[in-house]
PDB file of C-alpha atoms and ligand atoms in Angstrom:
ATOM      1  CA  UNK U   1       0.000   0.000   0.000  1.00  0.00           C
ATOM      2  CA  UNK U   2       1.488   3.256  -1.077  1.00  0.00           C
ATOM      3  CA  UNK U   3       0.837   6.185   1.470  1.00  0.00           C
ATOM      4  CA  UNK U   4       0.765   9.777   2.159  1.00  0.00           C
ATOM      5  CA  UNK U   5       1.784  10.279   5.921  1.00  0.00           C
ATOM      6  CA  UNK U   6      -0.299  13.590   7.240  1.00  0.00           C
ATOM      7  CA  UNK U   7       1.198  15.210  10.422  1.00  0.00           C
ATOM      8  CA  UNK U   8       1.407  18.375  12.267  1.00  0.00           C
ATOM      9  CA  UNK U   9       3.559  17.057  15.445  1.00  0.00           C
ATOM     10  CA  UNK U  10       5.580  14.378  17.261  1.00  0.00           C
ATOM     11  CA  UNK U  11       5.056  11.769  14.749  1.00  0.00           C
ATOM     12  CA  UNK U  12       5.178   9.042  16.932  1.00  0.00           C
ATOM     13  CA  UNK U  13       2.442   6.771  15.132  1.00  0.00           C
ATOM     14  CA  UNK U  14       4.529   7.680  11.784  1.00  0.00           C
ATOM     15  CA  UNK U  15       7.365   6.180  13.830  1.00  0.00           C
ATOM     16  CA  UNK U  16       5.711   3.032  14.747  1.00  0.00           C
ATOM     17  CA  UNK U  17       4.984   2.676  10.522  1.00  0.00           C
ATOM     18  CA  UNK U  18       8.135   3.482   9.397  1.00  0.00           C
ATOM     19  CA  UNK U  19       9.231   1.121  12.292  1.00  0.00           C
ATOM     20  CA  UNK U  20       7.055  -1.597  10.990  1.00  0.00           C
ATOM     21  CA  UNK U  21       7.926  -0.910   7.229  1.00  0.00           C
ATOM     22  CA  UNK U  22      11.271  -1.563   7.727  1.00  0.00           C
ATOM     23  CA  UNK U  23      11.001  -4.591  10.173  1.00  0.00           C
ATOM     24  CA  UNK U  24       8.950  -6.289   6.784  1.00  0.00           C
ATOM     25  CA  UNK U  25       6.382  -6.801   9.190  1.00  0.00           C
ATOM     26  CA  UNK U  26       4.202  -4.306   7.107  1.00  0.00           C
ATOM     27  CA  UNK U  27       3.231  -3.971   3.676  1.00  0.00           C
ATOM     28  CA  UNK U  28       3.349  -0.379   3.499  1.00  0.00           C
ATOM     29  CA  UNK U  29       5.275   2.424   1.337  1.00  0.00           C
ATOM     30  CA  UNK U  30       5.340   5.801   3.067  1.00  0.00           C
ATOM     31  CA  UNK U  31       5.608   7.631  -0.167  1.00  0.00           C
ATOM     32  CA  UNK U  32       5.715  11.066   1.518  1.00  0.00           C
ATOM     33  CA  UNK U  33       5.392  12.677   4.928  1.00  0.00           C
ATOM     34  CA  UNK U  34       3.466  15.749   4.768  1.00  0.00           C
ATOM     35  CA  UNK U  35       3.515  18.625   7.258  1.00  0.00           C
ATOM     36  CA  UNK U  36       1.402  21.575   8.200  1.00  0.00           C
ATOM     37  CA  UNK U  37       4.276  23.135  10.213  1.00  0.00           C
ATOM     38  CA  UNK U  38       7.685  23.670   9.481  1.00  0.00           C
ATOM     39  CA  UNK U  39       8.699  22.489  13.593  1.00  0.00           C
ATOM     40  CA  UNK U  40       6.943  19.283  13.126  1.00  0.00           C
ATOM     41  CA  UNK U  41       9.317  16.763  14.581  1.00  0.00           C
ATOM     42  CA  UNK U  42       7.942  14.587  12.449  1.00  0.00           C
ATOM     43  CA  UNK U  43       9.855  15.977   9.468  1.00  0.00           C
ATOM     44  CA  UNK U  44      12.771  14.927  11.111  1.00  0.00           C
ATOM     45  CA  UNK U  45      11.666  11.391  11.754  1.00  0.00           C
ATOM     46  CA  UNK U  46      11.147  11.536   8.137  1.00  0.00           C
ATOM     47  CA  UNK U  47      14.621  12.700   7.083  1.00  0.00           C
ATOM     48  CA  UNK U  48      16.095   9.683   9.276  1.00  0.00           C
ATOM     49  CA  UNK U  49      14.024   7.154   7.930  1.00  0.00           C
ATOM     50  CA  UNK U  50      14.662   8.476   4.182  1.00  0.00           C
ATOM     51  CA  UNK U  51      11.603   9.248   3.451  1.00  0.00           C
ATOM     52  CA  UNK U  52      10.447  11.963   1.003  1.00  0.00           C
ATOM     53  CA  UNK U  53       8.792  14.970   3.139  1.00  0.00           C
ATOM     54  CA  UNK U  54       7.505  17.853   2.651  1.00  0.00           C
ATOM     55  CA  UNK U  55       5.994  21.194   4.880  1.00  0.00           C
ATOM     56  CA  UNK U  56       2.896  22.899   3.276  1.00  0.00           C
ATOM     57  CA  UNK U  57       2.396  25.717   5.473  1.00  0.00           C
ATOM     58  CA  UNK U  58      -1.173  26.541   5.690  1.00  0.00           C
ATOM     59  CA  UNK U  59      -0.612  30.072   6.328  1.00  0.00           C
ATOM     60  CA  UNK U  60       0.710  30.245   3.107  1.00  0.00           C
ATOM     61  CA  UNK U  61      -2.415  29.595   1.088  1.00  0.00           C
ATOM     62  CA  UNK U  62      -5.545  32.233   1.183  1.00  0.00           C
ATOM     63  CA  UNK U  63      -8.315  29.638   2.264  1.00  0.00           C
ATOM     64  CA  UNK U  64      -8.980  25.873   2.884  1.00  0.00           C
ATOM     65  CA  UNK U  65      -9.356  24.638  -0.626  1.00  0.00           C
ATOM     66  CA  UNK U  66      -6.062  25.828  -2.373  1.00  0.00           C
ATOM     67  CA  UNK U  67      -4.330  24.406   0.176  1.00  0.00           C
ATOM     68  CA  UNK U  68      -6.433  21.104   0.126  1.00  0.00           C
ATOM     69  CA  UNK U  69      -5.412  21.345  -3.528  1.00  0.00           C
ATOM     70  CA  UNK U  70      -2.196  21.917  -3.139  1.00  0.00           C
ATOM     71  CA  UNK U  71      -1.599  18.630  -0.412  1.00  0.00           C
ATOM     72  CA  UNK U  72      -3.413  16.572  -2.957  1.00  0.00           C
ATOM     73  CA  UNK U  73      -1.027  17.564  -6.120  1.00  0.00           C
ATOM     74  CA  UNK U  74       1.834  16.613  -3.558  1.00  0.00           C
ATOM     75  CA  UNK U  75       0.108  13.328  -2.962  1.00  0.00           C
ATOM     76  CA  UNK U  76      -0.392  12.464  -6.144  1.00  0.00           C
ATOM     77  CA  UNK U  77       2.876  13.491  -7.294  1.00  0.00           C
ATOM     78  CA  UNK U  78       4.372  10.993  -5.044  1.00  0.00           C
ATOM     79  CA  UNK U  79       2.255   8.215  -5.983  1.00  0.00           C
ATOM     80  CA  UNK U  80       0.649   7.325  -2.971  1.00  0.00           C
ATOM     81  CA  UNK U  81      -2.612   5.712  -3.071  1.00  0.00           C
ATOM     82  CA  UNK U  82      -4.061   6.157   0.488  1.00  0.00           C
ATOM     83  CA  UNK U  83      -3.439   8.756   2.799  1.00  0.00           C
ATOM     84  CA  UNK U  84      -3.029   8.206   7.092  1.00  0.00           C
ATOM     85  CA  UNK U  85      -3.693  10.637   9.009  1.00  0.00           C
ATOM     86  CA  UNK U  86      -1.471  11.107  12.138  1.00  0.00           C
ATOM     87  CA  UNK U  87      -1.658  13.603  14.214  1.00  0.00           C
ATOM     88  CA  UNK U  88      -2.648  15.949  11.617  1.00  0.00           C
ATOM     89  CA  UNK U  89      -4.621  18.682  13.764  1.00  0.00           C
ATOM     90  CA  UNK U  90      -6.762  20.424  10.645  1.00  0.00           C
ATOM     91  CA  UNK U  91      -9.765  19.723   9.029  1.00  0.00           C
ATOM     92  CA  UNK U  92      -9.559  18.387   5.302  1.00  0.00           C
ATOM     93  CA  UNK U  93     -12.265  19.188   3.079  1.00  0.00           C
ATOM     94  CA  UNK U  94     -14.454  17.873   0.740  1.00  0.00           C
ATOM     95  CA  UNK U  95     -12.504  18.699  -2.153  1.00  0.00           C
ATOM     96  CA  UNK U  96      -9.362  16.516  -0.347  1.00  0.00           C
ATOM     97  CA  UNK U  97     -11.428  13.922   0.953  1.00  0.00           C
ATOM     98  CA  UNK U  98     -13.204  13.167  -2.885  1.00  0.00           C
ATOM     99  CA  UNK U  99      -9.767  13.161  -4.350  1.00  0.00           C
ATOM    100  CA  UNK U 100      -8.764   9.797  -2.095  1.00  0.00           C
ATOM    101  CA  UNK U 101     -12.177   8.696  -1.555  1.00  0.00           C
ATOM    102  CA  UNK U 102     -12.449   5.992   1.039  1.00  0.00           C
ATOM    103  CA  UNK U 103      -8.725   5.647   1.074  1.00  0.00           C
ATOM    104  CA  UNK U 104      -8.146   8.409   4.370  1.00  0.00           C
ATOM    105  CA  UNK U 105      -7.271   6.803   7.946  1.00  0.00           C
ATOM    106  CA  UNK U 106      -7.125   8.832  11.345  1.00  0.00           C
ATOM    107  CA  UNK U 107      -6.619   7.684  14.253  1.00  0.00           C
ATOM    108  CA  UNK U 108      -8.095   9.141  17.441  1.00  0.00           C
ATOM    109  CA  UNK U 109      -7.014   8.974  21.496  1.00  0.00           C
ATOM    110  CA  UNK U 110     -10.427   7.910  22.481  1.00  0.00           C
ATOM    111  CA  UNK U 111     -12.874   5.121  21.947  1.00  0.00           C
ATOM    112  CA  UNK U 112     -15.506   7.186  19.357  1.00  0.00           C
ATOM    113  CA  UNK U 113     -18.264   8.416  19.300  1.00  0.00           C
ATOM    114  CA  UNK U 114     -16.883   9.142  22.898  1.00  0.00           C
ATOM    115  CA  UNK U 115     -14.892  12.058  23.117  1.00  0.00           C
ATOM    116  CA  UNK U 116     -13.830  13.543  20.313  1.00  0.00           C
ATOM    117  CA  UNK U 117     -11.952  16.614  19.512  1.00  0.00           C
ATOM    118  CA  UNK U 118      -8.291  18.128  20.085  1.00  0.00           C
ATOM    119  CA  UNK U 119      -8.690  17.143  23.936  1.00  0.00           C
ATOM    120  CA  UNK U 120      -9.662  13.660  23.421  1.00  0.00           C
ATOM    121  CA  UNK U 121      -7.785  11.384  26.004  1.00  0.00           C
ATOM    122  CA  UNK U 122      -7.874  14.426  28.203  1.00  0.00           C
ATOM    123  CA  UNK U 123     -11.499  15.091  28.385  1.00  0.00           C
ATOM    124  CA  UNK U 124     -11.800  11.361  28.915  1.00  0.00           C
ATOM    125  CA  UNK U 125      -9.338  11.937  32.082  1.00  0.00           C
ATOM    126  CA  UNK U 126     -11.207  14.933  33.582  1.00  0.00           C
ATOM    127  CA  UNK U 127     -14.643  12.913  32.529  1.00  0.00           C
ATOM    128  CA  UNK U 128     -13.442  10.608  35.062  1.00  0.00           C
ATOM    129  CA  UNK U 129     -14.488   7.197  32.649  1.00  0.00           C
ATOM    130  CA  UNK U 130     -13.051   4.083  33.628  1.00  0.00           C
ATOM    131  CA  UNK U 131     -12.083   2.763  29.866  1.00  0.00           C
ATOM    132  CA  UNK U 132     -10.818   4.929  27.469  1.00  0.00           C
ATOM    133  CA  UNK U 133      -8.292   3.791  24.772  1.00  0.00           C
ATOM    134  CA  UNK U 134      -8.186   4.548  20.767  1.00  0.00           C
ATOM    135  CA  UNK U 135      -9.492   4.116  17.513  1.00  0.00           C
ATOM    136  CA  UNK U 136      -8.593   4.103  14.114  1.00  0.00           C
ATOM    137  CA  UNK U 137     -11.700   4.937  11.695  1.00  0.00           C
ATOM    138  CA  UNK U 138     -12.196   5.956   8.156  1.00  0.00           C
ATOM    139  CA  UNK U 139     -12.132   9.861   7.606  1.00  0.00           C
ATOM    140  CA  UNK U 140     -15.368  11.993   6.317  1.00  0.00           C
ATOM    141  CA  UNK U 141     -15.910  15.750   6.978  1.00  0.00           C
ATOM    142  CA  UNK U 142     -17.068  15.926  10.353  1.00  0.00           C
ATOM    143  CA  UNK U 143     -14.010  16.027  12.974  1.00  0.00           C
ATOM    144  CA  UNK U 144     -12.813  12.491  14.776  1.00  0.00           C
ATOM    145  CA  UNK U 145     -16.112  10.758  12.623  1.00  0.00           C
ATOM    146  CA  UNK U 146     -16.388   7.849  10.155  1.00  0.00           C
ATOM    147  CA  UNK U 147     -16.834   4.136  10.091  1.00  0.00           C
ATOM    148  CA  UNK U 148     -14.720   2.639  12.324  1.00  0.00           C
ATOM    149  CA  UNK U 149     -11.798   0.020  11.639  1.00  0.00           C
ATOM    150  CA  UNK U 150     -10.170  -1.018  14.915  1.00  0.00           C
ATOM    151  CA  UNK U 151     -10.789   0.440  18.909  1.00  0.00           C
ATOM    152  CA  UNK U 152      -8.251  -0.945  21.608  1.00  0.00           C
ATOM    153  CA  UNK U 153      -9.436  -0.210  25.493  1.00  0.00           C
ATOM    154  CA  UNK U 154      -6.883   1.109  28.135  1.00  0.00           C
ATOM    155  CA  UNK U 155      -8.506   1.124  31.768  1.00  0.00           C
ATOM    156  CA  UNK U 156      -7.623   3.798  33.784  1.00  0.00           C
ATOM    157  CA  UNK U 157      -5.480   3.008  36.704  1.00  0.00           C
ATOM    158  CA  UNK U 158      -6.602   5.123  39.750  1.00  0.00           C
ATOM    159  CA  UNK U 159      -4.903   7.984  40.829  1.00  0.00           C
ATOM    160  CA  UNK U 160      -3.038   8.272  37.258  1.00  0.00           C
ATOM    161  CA  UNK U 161      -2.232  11.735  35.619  1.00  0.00           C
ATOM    162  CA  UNK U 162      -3.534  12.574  32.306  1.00  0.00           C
ATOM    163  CA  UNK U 163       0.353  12.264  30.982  1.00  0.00           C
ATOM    164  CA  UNK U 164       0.492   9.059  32.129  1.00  0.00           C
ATOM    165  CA  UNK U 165      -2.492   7.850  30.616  1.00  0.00           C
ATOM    166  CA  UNK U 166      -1.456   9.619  27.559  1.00  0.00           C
ATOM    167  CA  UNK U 167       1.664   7.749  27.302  1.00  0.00           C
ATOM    168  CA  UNK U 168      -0.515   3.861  27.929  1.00  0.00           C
ATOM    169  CA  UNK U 169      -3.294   5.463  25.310  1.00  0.00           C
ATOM    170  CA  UNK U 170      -0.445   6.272  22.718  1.00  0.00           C
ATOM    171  CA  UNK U 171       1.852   2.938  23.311  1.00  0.00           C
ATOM    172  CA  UNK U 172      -1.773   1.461  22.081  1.00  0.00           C
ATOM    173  CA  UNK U 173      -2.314   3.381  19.029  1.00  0.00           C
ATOM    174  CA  UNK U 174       1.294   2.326  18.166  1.00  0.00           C
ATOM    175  CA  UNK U 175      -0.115  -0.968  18.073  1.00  0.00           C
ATOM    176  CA  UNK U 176      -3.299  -0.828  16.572  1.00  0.00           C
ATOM    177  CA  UNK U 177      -2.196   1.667  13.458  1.00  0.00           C
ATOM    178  CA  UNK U 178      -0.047  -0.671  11.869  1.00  0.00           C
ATOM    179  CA  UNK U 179      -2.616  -3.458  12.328  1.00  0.00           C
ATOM    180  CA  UNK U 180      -5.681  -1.447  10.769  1.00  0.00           C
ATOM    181  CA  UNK U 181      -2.668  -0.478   7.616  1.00  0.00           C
ATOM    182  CA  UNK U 182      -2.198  -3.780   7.449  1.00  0.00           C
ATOM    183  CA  UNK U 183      -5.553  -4.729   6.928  1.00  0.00           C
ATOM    184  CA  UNK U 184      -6.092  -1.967   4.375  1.00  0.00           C
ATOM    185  CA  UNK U 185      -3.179  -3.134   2.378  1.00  0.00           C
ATOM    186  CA  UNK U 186      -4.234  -6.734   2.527  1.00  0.00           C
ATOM    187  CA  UNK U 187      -7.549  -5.334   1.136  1.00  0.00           C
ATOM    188  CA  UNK U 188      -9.340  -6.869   4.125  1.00  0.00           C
ATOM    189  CA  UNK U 189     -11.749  -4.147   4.965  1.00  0.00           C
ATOM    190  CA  UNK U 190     -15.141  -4.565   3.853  1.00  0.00           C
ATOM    191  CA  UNK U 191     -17.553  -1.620   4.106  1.00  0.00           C
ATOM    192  CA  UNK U 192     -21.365  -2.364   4.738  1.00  0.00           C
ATOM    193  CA  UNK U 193     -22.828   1.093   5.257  1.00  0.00           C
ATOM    194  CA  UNK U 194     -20.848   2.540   8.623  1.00  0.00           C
ATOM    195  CA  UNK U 195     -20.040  -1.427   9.440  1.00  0.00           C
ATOM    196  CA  UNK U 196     -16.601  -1.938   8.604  1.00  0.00           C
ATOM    197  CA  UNK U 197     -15.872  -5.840   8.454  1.00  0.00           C
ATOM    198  CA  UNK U 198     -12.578  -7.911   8.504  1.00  0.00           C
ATOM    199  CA  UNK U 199     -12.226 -10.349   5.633  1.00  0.00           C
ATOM    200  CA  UNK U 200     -10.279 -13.082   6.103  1.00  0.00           C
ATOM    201  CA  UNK U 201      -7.065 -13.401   4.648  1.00  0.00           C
ATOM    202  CA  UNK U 202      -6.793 -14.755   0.968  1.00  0.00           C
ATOM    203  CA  UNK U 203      -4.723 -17.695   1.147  1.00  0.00           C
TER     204      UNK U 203
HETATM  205  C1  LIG D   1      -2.238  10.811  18.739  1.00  0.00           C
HETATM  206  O1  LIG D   1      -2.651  10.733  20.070  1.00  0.00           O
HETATM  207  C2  LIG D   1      -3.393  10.621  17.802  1.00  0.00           C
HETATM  208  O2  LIG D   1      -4.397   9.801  18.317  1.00  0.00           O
HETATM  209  C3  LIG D   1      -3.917  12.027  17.640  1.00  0.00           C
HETATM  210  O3  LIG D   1      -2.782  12.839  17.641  1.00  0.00           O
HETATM  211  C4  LIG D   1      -1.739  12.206  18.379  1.00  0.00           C
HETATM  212  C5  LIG D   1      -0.542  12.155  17.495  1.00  0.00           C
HETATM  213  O4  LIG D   1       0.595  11.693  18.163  1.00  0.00           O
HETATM  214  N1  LIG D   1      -4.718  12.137  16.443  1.00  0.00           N
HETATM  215  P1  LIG D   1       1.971  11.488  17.376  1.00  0.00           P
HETATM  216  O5  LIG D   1       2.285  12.795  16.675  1.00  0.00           O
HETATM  217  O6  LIG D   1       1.776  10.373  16.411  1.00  0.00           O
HETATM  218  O7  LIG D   1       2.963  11.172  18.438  1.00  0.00           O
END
C-alpha cells in the first residue's frame, strides 16, 4: 500500500509505521510525509528514515481549498494511493477527501463516538471514565467521525495523571495503526454502510 503520511507534530504513530515498514512486518510504502508546520518533529523522523517529506504551510495559502489542492497535487505526485492521518490537527475538506475517496485513515485517542476533539484522552481523564483507549476509523468531513476500523481499550489506573495515561493510550495506538494499515493493504476491509468488516485473509 502506497501512502501519504499527514502530520502536524511528534510523529510518533509515523514512527511506529516506518518502524514496521522496515522490520517487513508491514506492507506499506510511506511515499511522503506531509507537514502543516515547518517544527513538526515529524519531518525529522522523516529525514532519518529516508523518506520523502515535505511542509505545506497553511498560512501560506488564502483559504482551505487551495491548500487542500495543493496537499493533494503533492500526494499524487508521489504516488501514494491512500493517505493516514497522524496527528494531523486540521480539518480536510471535501474537495481533499473526494480526491482519495475511502482511502483516508485517522486515528483518534479515544474510543468514538466518545470524546472527540483536540482534547480527546484528556477530556476522557477529567470525565473521570473508567475505559478509554483509541481508535482508528475511516475519515469523512465531520471532525474524529467515520466508520470505524479497529478500537483498543486502556482502563484507567486510579490515581493516574492525564500524561500518564497519555503515554498507555499512545503505546496502544502504536499498536493498533499498523494493524488497521495492514488490513487496508491486505484489502481486508469490507464496508457495509458505517459497518466496517474484517475479511479473512486470501490464502
Ligand atoms: C495521537 O494521540 C493521535 O491519536 C492524535 O494525535 C496524536 C498524534 O501523536 N490524532 P503522534 O504525533 O503520532 O505522536
Amino acid at each position: 500500500l502506497r501512502v501519504a503520511v499527514l502530520a502536524s507534530g511528534n510523529g510518533s504513530n509515523l514512527q511506529s509505521i516506518l518502524d514496521k515498514a522496515a522490520a517487513g512486518v508491514l506492507d506499506v510504502d510511506v511515499r511522503l510525509v506531509l507537514c502543516n508546520r515547518p517544527d513538526a518533529y515529524a519531518l525529522q523522523r522523516a529525514a532519518q528514515a529516508g523518506v520523502p517529506h515535505l511542509c505545506l504551510p497553511h498560512g501560506d495559502f488564502p483559504d482551505r481549498e487551495s491548500f487542500d489542492a495543493a496537499m493533494v497535487a503533492a500526494i499524487r505526485e508521489a504516488g501514494a494511493d491512500a493517505v493516514v492521518l497522524a496527528g494531523y490537527m486540521r480539518l480536510l475538506t471535501p474537495l481533499f477527501l473526494n480526491a482519495f475517496a475511502g482511502r483516508v485513515v485517522n486515528i483518534h485517542p479515544a474510543v468514538l463516538p466518545a470524546f472527540p476533539g483536540v482534547r480527546g484522552a484528556a477530556d476522557a481523564h477529567a470525565y473521570g471514565v473508567k475505559i478509554t483507549g483509541c481508535t482508528v476509523h475511516f475519515v469523512e468531513e465531520k471532525m474524529d467521525h467515520g466508520p470505524v476500523i479497529i478500537q483498543a481499550a486502556v482502563p484507567l489506573n486510579p490515581e493516574e495523571d492525564v500524561e500518564a495515561l497519555k503515554e498507555r493510550i499512545h503505546a496502544m495506538e502504536h499498536r493498533i495503526y499498523p494493524q488497521a494499515l495492514q488490513w487496508l493493504a491486505q484489502g481486508r476491509l469490507v464496508s457495509a454502510g458505517r459497518t466496517v468488516r474484517l475479511a479473512p485473509p486470501a490464502c
